[in-house]
Short mmCIF file of C-alpha atoms and ligand atoms in Angstrom, two decimals:
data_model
loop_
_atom_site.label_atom_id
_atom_site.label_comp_id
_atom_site.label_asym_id
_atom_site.label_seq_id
_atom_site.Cartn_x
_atom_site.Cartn_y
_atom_site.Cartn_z
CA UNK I 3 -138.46 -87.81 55.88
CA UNK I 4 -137.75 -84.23 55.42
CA UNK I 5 -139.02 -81.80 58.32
CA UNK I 6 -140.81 -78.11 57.57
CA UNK I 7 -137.38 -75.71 58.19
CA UNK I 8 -138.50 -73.87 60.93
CA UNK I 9 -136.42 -70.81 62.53
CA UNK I 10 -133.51 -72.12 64.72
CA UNK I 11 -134.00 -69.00 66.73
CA UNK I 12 -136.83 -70.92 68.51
CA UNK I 13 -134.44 -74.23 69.84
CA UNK I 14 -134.50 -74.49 73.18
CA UNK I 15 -136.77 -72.00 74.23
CA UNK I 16 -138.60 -73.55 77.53
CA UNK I 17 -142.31 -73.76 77.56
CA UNK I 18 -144.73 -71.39 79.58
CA UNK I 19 -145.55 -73.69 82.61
CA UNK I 20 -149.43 -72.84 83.36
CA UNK I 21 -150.05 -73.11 87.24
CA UNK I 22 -150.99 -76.35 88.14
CA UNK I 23 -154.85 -77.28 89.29
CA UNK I 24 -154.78 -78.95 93.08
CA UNK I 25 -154.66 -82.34 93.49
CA UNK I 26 -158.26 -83.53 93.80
CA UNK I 27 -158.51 -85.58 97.43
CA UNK I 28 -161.56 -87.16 98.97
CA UNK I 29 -162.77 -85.36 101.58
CA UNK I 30 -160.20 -82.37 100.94
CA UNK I 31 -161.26 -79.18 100.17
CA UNK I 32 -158.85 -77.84 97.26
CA UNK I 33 -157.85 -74.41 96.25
CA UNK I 34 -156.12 -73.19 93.20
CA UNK I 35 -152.98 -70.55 94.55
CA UNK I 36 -150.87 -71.19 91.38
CA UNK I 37 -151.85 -68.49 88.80
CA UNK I 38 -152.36 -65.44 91.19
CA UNK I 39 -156.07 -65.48 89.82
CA UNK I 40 -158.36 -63.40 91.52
CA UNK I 41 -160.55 -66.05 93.45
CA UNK I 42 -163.65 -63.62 93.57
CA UNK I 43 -166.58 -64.75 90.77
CA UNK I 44 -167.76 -62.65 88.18
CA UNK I 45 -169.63 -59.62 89.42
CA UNK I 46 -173.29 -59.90 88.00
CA UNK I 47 -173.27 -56.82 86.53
CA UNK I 48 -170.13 -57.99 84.43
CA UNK I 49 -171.81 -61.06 83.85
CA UNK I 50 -174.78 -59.34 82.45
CA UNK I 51 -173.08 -57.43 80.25
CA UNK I 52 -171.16 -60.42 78.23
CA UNK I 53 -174.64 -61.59 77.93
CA UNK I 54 -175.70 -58.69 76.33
CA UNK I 55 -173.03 -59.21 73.49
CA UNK I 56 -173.81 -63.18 72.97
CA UNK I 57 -176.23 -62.49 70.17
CA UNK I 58 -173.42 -60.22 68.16
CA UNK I 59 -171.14 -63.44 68.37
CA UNK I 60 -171.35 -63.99 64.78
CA UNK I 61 -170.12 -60.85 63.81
CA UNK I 62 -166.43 -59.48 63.61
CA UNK I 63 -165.65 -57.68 67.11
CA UNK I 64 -165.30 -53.72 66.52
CA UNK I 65 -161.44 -53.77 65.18
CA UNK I 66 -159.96 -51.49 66.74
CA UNK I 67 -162.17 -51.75 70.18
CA UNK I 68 -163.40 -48.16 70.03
CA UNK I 69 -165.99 -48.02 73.11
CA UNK I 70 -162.80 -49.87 75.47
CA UNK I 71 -160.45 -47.55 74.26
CA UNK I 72 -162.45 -44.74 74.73
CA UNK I 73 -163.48 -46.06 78.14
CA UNK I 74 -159.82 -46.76 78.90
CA UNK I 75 -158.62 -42.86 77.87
CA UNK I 76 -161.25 -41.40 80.44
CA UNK I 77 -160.41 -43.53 83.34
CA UNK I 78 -156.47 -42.90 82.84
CA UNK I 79 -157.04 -39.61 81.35
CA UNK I 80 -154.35 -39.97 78.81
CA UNK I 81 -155.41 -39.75 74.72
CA UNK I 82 -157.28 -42.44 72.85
CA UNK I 83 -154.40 -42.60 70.72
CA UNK I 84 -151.74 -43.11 73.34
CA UNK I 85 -153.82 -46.69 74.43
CA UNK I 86 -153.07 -49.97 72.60
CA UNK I 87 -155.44 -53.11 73.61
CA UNK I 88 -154.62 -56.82 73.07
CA UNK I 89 -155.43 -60.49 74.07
CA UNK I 90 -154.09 -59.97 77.49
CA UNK I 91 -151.12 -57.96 78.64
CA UNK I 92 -148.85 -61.10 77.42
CA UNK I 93 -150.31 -60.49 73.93
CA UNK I 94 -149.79 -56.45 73.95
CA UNK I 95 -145.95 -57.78 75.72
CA UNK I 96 -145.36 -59.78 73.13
CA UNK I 97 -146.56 -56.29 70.59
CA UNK I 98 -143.82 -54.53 72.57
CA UNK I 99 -140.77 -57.02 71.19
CA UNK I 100 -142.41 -57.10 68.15
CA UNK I 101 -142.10 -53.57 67.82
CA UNK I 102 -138.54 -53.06 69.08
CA UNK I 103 -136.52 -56.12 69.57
CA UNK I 104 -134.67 -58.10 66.94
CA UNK I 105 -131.65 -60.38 66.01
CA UNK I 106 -128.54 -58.87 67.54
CA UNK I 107 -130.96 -56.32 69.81
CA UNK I 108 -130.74 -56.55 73.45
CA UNK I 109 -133.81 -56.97 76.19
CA UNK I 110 -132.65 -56.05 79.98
CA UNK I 111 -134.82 -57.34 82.93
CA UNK I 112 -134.38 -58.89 85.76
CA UNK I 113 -134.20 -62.33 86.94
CA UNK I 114 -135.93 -64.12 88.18
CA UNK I 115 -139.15 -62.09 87.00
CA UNK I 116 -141.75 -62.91 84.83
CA UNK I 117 -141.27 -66.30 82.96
CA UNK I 118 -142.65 -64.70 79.86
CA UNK I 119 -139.82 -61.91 79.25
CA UNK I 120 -136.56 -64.71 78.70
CA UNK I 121 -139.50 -66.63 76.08
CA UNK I 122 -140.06 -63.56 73.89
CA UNK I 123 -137.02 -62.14 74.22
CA UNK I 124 -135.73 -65.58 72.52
CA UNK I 125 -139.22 -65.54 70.03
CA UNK I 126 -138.12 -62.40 68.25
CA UNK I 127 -134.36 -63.55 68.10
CA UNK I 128 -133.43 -61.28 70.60
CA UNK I 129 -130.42 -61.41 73.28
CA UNK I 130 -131.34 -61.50 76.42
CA UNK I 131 -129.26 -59.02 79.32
CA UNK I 132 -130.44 -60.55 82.48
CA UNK I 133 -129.73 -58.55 85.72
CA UNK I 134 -130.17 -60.62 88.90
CA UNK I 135 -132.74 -59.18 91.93
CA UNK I 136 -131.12 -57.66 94.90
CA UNK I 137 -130.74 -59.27 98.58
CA UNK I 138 -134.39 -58.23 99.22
CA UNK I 139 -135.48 -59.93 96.09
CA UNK I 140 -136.32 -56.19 94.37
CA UNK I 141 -134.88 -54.87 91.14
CA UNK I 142 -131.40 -53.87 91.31
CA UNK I 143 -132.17 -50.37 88.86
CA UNK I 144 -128.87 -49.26 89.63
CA UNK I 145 -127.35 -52.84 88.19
CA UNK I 146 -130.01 -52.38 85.45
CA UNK I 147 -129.25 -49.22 84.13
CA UNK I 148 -125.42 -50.36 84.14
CA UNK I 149 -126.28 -52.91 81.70
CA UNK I 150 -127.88 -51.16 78.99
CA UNK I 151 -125.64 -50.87 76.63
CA UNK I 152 -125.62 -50.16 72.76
CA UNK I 153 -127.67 -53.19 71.56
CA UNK I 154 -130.25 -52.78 74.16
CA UNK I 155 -133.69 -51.61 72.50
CA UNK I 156 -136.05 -52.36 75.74
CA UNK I 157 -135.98 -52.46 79.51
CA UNK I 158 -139.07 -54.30 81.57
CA UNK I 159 -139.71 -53.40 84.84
CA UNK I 160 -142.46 -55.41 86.42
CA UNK I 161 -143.61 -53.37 89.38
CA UNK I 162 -144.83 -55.19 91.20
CA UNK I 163 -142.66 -58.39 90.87
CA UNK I 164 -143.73 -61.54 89.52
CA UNK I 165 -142.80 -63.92 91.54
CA UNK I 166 -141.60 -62.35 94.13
CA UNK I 167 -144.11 -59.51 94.75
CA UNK I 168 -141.76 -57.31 95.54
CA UNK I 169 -141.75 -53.37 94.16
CA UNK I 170 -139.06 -50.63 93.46
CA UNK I 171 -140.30 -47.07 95.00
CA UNK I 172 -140.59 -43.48 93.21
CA UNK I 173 -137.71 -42.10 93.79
CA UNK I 174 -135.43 -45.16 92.87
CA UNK I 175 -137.51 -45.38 89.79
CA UNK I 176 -137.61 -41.98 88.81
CA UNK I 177 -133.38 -42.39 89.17
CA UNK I 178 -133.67 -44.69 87.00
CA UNK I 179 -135.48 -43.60 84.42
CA UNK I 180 -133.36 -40.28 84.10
CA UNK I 181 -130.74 -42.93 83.62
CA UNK I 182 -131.82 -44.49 80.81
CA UNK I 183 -131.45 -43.61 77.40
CA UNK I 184 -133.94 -41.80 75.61
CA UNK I 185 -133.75 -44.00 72.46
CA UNK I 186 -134.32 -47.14 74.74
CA UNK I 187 -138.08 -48.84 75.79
CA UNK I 188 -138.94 -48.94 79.35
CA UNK I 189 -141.78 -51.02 79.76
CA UNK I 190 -143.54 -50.48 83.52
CA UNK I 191 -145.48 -53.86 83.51
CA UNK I 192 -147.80 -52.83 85.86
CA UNK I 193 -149.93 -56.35 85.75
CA UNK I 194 -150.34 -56.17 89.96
CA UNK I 195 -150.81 -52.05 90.36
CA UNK I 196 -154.14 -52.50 91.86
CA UNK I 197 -152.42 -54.34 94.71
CA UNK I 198 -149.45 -51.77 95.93
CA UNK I 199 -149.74 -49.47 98.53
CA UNK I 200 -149.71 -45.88 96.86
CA UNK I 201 -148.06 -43.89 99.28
CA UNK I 202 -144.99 -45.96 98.80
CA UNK I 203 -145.07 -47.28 95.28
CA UNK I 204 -145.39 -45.38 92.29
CA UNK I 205 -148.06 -45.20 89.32
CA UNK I 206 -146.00 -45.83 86.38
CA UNK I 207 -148.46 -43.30 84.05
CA UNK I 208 -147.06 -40.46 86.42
CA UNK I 209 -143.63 -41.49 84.44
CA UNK I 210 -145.28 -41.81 81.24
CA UNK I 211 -146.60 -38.28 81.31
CA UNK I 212 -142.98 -37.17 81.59
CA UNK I 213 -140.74 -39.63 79.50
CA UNK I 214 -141.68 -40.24 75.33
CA UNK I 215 -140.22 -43.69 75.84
CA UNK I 216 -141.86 -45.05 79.03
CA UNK I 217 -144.57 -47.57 78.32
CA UNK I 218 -147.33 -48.68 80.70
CA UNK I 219 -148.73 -52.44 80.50
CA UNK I 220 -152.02 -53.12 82.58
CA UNK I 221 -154.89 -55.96 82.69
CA UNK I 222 -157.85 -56.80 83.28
CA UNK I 223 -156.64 -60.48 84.05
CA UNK I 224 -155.83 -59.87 88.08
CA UNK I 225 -157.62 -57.00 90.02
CA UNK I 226 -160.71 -57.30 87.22
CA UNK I 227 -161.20 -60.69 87.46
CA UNK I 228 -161.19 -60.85 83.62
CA UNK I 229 -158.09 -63.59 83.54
CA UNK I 230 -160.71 -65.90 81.09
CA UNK I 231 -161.21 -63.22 78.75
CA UNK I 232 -157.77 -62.36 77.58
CA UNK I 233 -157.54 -58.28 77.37
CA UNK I 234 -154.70 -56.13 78.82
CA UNK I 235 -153.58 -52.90 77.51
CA UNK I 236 -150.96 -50.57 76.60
CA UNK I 237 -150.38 -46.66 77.63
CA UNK I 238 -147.62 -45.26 75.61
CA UNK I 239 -146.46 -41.50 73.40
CA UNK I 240 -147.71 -42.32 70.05
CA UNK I 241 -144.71 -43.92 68.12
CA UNK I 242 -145.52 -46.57 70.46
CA UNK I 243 -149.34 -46.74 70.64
CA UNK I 244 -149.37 -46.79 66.96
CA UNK I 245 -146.60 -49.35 65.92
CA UNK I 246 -148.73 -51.37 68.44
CA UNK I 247 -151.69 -51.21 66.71
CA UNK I 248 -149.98 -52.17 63.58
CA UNK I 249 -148.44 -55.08 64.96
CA UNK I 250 -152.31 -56.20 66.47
CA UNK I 251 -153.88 -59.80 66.10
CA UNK I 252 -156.50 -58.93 64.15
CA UNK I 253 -159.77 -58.54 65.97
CA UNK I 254 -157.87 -60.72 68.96
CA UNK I 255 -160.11 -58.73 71.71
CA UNK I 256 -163.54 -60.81 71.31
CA UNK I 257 -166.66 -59.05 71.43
CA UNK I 258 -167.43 -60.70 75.06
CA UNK I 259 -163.67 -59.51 76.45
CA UNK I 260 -164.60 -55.90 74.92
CA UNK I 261 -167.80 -55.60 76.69
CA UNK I 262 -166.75 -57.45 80.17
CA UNK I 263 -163.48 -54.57 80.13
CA UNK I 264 -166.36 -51.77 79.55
CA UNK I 265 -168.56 -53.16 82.39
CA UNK I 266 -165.20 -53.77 84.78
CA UNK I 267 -163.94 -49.92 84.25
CA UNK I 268 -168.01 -48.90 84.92
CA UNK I 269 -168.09 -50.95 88.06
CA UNK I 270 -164.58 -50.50 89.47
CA UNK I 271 -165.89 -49.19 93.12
CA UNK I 272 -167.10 -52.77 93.63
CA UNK I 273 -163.64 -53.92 92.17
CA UNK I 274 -161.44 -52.11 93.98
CA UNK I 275 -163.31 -53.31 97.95
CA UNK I 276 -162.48 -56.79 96.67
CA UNK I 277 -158.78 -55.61 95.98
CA UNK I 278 -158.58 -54.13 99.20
CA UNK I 279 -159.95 -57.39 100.72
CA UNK I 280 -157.36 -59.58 98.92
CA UNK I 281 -154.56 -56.78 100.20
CA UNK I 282 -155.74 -57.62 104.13
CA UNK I 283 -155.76 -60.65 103.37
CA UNK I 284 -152.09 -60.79 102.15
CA UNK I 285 -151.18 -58.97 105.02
CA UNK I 286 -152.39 -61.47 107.39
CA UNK I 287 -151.03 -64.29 105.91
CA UNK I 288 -147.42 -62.56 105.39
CA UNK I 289 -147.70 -61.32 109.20
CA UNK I 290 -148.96 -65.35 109.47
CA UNK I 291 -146.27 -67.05 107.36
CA UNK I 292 -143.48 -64.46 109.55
CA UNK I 293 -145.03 -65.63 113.33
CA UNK I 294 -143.97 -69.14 112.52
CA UNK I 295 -140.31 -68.87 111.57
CA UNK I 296 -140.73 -68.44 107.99
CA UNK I 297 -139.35 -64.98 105.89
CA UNK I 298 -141.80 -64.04 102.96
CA UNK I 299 -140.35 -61.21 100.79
CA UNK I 300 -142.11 -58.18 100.97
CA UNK I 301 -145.36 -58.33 98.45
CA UNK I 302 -147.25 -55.25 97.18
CA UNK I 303 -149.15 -58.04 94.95
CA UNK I 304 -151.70 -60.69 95.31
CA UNK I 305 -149.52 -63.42 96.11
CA UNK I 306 -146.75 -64.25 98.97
CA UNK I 307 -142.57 -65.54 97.66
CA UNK I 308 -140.91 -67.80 100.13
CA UNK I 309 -137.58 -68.06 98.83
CA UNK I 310 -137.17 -71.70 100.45
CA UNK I 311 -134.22 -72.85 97.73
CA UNK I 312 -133.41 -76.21 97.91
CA UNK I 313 -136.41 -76.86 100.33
CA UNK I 314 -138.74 -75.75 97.62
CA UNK I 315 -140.19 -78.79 95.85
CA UNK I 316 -140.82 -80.32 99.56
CA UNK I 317 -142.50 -77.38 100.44
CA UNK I 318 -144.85 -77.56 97.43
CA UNK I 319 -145.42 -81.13 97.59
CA UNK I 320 -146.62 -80.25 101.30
CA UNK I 321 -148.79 -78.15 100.05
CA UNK I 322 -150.07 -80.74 97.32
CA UNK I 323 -150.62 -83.38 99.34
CA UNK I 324 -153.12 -80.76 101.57
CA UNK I 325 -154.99 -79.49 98.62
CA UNK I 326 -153.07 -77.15 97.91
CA UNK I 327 -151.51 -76.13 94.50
CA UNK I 328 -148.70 -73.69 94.61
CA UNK I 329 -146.31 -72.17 92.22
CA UNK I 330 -142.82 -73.80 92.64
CA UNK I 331 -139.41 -72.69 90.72
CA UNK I 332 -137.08 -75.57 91.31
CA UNK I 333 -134.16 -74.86 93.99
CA UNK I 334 -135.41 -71.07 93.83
CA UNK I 335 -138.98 -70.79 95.84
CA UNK I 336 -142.57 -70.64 95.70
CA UNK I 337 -145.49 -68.20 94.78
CA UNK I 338 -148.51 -68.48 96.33
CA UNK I 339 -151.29 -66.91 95.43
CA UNK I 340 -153.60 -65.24 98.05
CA UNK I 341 -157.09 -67.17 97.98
CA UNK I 342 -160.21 -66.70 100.19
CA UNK I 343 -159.87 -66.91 104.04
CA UNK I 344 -160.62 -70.33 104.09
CA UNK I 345 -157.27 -70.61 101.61
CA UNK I 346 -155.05 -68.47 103.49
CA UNK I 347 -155.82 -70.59 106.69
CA UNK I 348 -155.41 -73.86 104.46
CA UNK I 349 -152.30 -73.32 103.84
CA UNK I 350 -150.94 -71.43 106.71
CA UNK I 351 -151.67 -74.69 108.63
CA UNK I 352 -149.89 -77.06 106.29
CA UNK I 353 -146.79 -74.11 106.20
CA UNK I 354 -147.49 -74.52 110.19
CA UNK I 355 -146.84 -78.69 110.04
CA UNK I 356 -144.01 -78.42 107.64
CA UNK I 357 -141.86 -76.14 109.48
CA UNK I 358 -142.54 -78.53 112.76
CA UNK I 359 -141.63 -81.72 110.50
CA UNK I 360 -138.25 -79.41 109.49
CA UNK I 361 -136.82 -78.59 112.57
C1 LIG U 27 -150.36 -62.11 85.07
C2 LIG U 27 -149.34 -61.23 84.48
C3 LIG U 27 -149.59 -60.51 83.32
C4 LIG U 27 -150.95 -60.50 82.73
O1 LIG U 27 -151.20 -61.44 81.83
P1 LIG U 27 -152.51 -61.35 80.95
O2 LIG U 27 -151.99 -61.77 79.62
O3 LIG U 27 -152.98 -59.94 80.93
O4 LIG U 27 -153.47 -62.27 81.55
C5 LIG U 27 -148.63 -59.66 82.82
N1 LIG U 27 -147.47 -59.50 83.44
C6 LIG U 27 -147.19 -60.16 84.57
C7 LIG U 27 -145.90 -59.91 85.26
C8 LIG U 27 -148.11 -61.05 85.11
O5 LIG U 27 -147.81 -61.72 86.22
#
């Protein structure tokens, strides 16, 4: 029988691979460290307001999120109509291809970064101009830039890294960015900001202030705790803002996601002394994972790389068999997400045993 004709632009695009849950063991305590969630539980006052928006659930959510997009101008201090919302930063990503990348167009970022550019870029028909990550697992800007070339219509940078958590600093970014052409996209996927150290790294809206073509993508999925909710957003000059908005899943931010975002920007203070907590935390187990024999790169995020190549599925499996699930890339490494203490000292110990078993 005849099949539905479907676009042949979408053969043999790999699927998004979720983080696994842990392996449930008797008598194990188990942590989820694949999705670089943040591990901290819903801060009451965020809580309280989704409740207050359950008996509106029957109703349309406010289209074009007024109240969050207000709320998101003040705390950025940028216009309302330079900030795009969307059902999660993925959802506002996939906005940004939609708006600027098709058949014969070209996408530059690096590789390996996040497992969601090569998908879209393949979505909207798009060729793909991968540039591979320096010794140090960073960006290579300088290779970047070099590869733009007439087709190109978008660059990502995702500062910091995902996986590898590592970050380019301002002045090698600002290089860049002179570099590029003023006709050509840079995205600043910013997903992780809350995490970097800001005397070294920069805020990408300092480089939206002064470039019409630099785009900022944040979300409330990581530092806000708001990963269930799907709602991420978009700073960008208005071309961009506004093709965004066009592009928009109709009333895709709920009513709940809408009011949790509103309650997260009022109660950031609270927010931010869990960020820091998750940042010493990170630092521990990096200084941790480097006092027995083992080379993390250097992450401004809330998760650790171990580039452990062709070690890497017996390193995960380790870490499965403890309790543990991890985010594994075949032959490449593994992410792990930074958890509560009790995590971090989890899986320090089973790093600990397998390094003993290796040498
Ligand atoms: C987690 C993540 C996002 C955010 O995804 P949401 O759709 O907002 O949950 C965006 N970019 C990168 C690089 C990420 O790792």
């Amino acid at each position: 029988m005849a099949e539905p004709r479907l676009r042949s632009a979408l053969d043999g695009i790999p699927s998004y691979k979720a983080g696994q849950r842990p392996t449930q063991l008797p008598g194990v305590r188990t942590f989820k460290l694949s999705s670089n969630e943040n591990h901290h539980e819903p801060l009451p006052e965020i809580v309280a307001a989704i409740e207050a928006a359950l008996p509106e659930i029957h109703r349309y959510p406010d289209y074009a999120s007024s109240e969050l997009v207000e709320a998101i101008a003040v705390r950025f201090n940028v216009p309302n109509e330079h900030v795009a919302v969307g059902t999660g930063s993925v959802g506002v990503l996939q906005q940004l291809f939609q708006i600027s990348s098709g058949p014969g167009d070209g996408v530059v970022f690096s590789w390996r970064a996040f497992e969601a550019y090569p998908i879209m870029t393949q979505i909207v028909g798009a060729r793909a101009q991968r540039v591979a990550l320096d010794a140090d697992d960073r960006h290579d800007l300088d290779a970047m830039a070099e590869a733009i070339d007439d087709t190109t219509r978008m660059v990502l940078v995702c500062n910091p890294n995902n996986p590898t958590g590592t970050a380019v600093g301002r002045e090698a970014l600002a290089r860049f960015i002179e570099r590029v052409p003023d006709e050509v996209l840079i995205v600043l996927d910013e997903a992780y900001c809350e995490f970097i150290d800001p005397g070294r790294i920069p805020d990408g809206l300092s480089f939206y202030r002064r470039h019409s073509n630099v785009a900022v993508l944040r979300t409330f999925s990581k530092a806000y705790g708001l990963a269930a909710l799907r709602v991420g957003f978009c700073i960008a000059h208005s071309p961009v803002a506004e093709a965004l908005r066009k592009v928009q899943v109709p009333f895709g931010v709920s009513t709940l996601a809408q009011a949790a975002a509103i309650a997260a920007l009022q109660n950031e203070g609270a927010l931010m002394d869990r960020v820091r907590a998750i940042r010493q935390q990170r630092d521990l187990l990096e200084a941790g994972l480097r006092g027995i024999g083992m080379s993390p790169a250097e992450s401004e995020a809330n998760f650790l790389w171990l580039r452990l190549g062709a070690d890497t599925m017996s390193f995960a499996a380790a870490c499965d068999a403890a309790g543990l699930a991890v985010r594994p890339f075949e032959n490449e490494g593994v992410r792990i997400t930074v958890g509560e203490p009790d995590a971090n000292a989890q899986f320090l110990g089973v790093a600990e045993a397998w390094m003993a078993r290796r040498s």
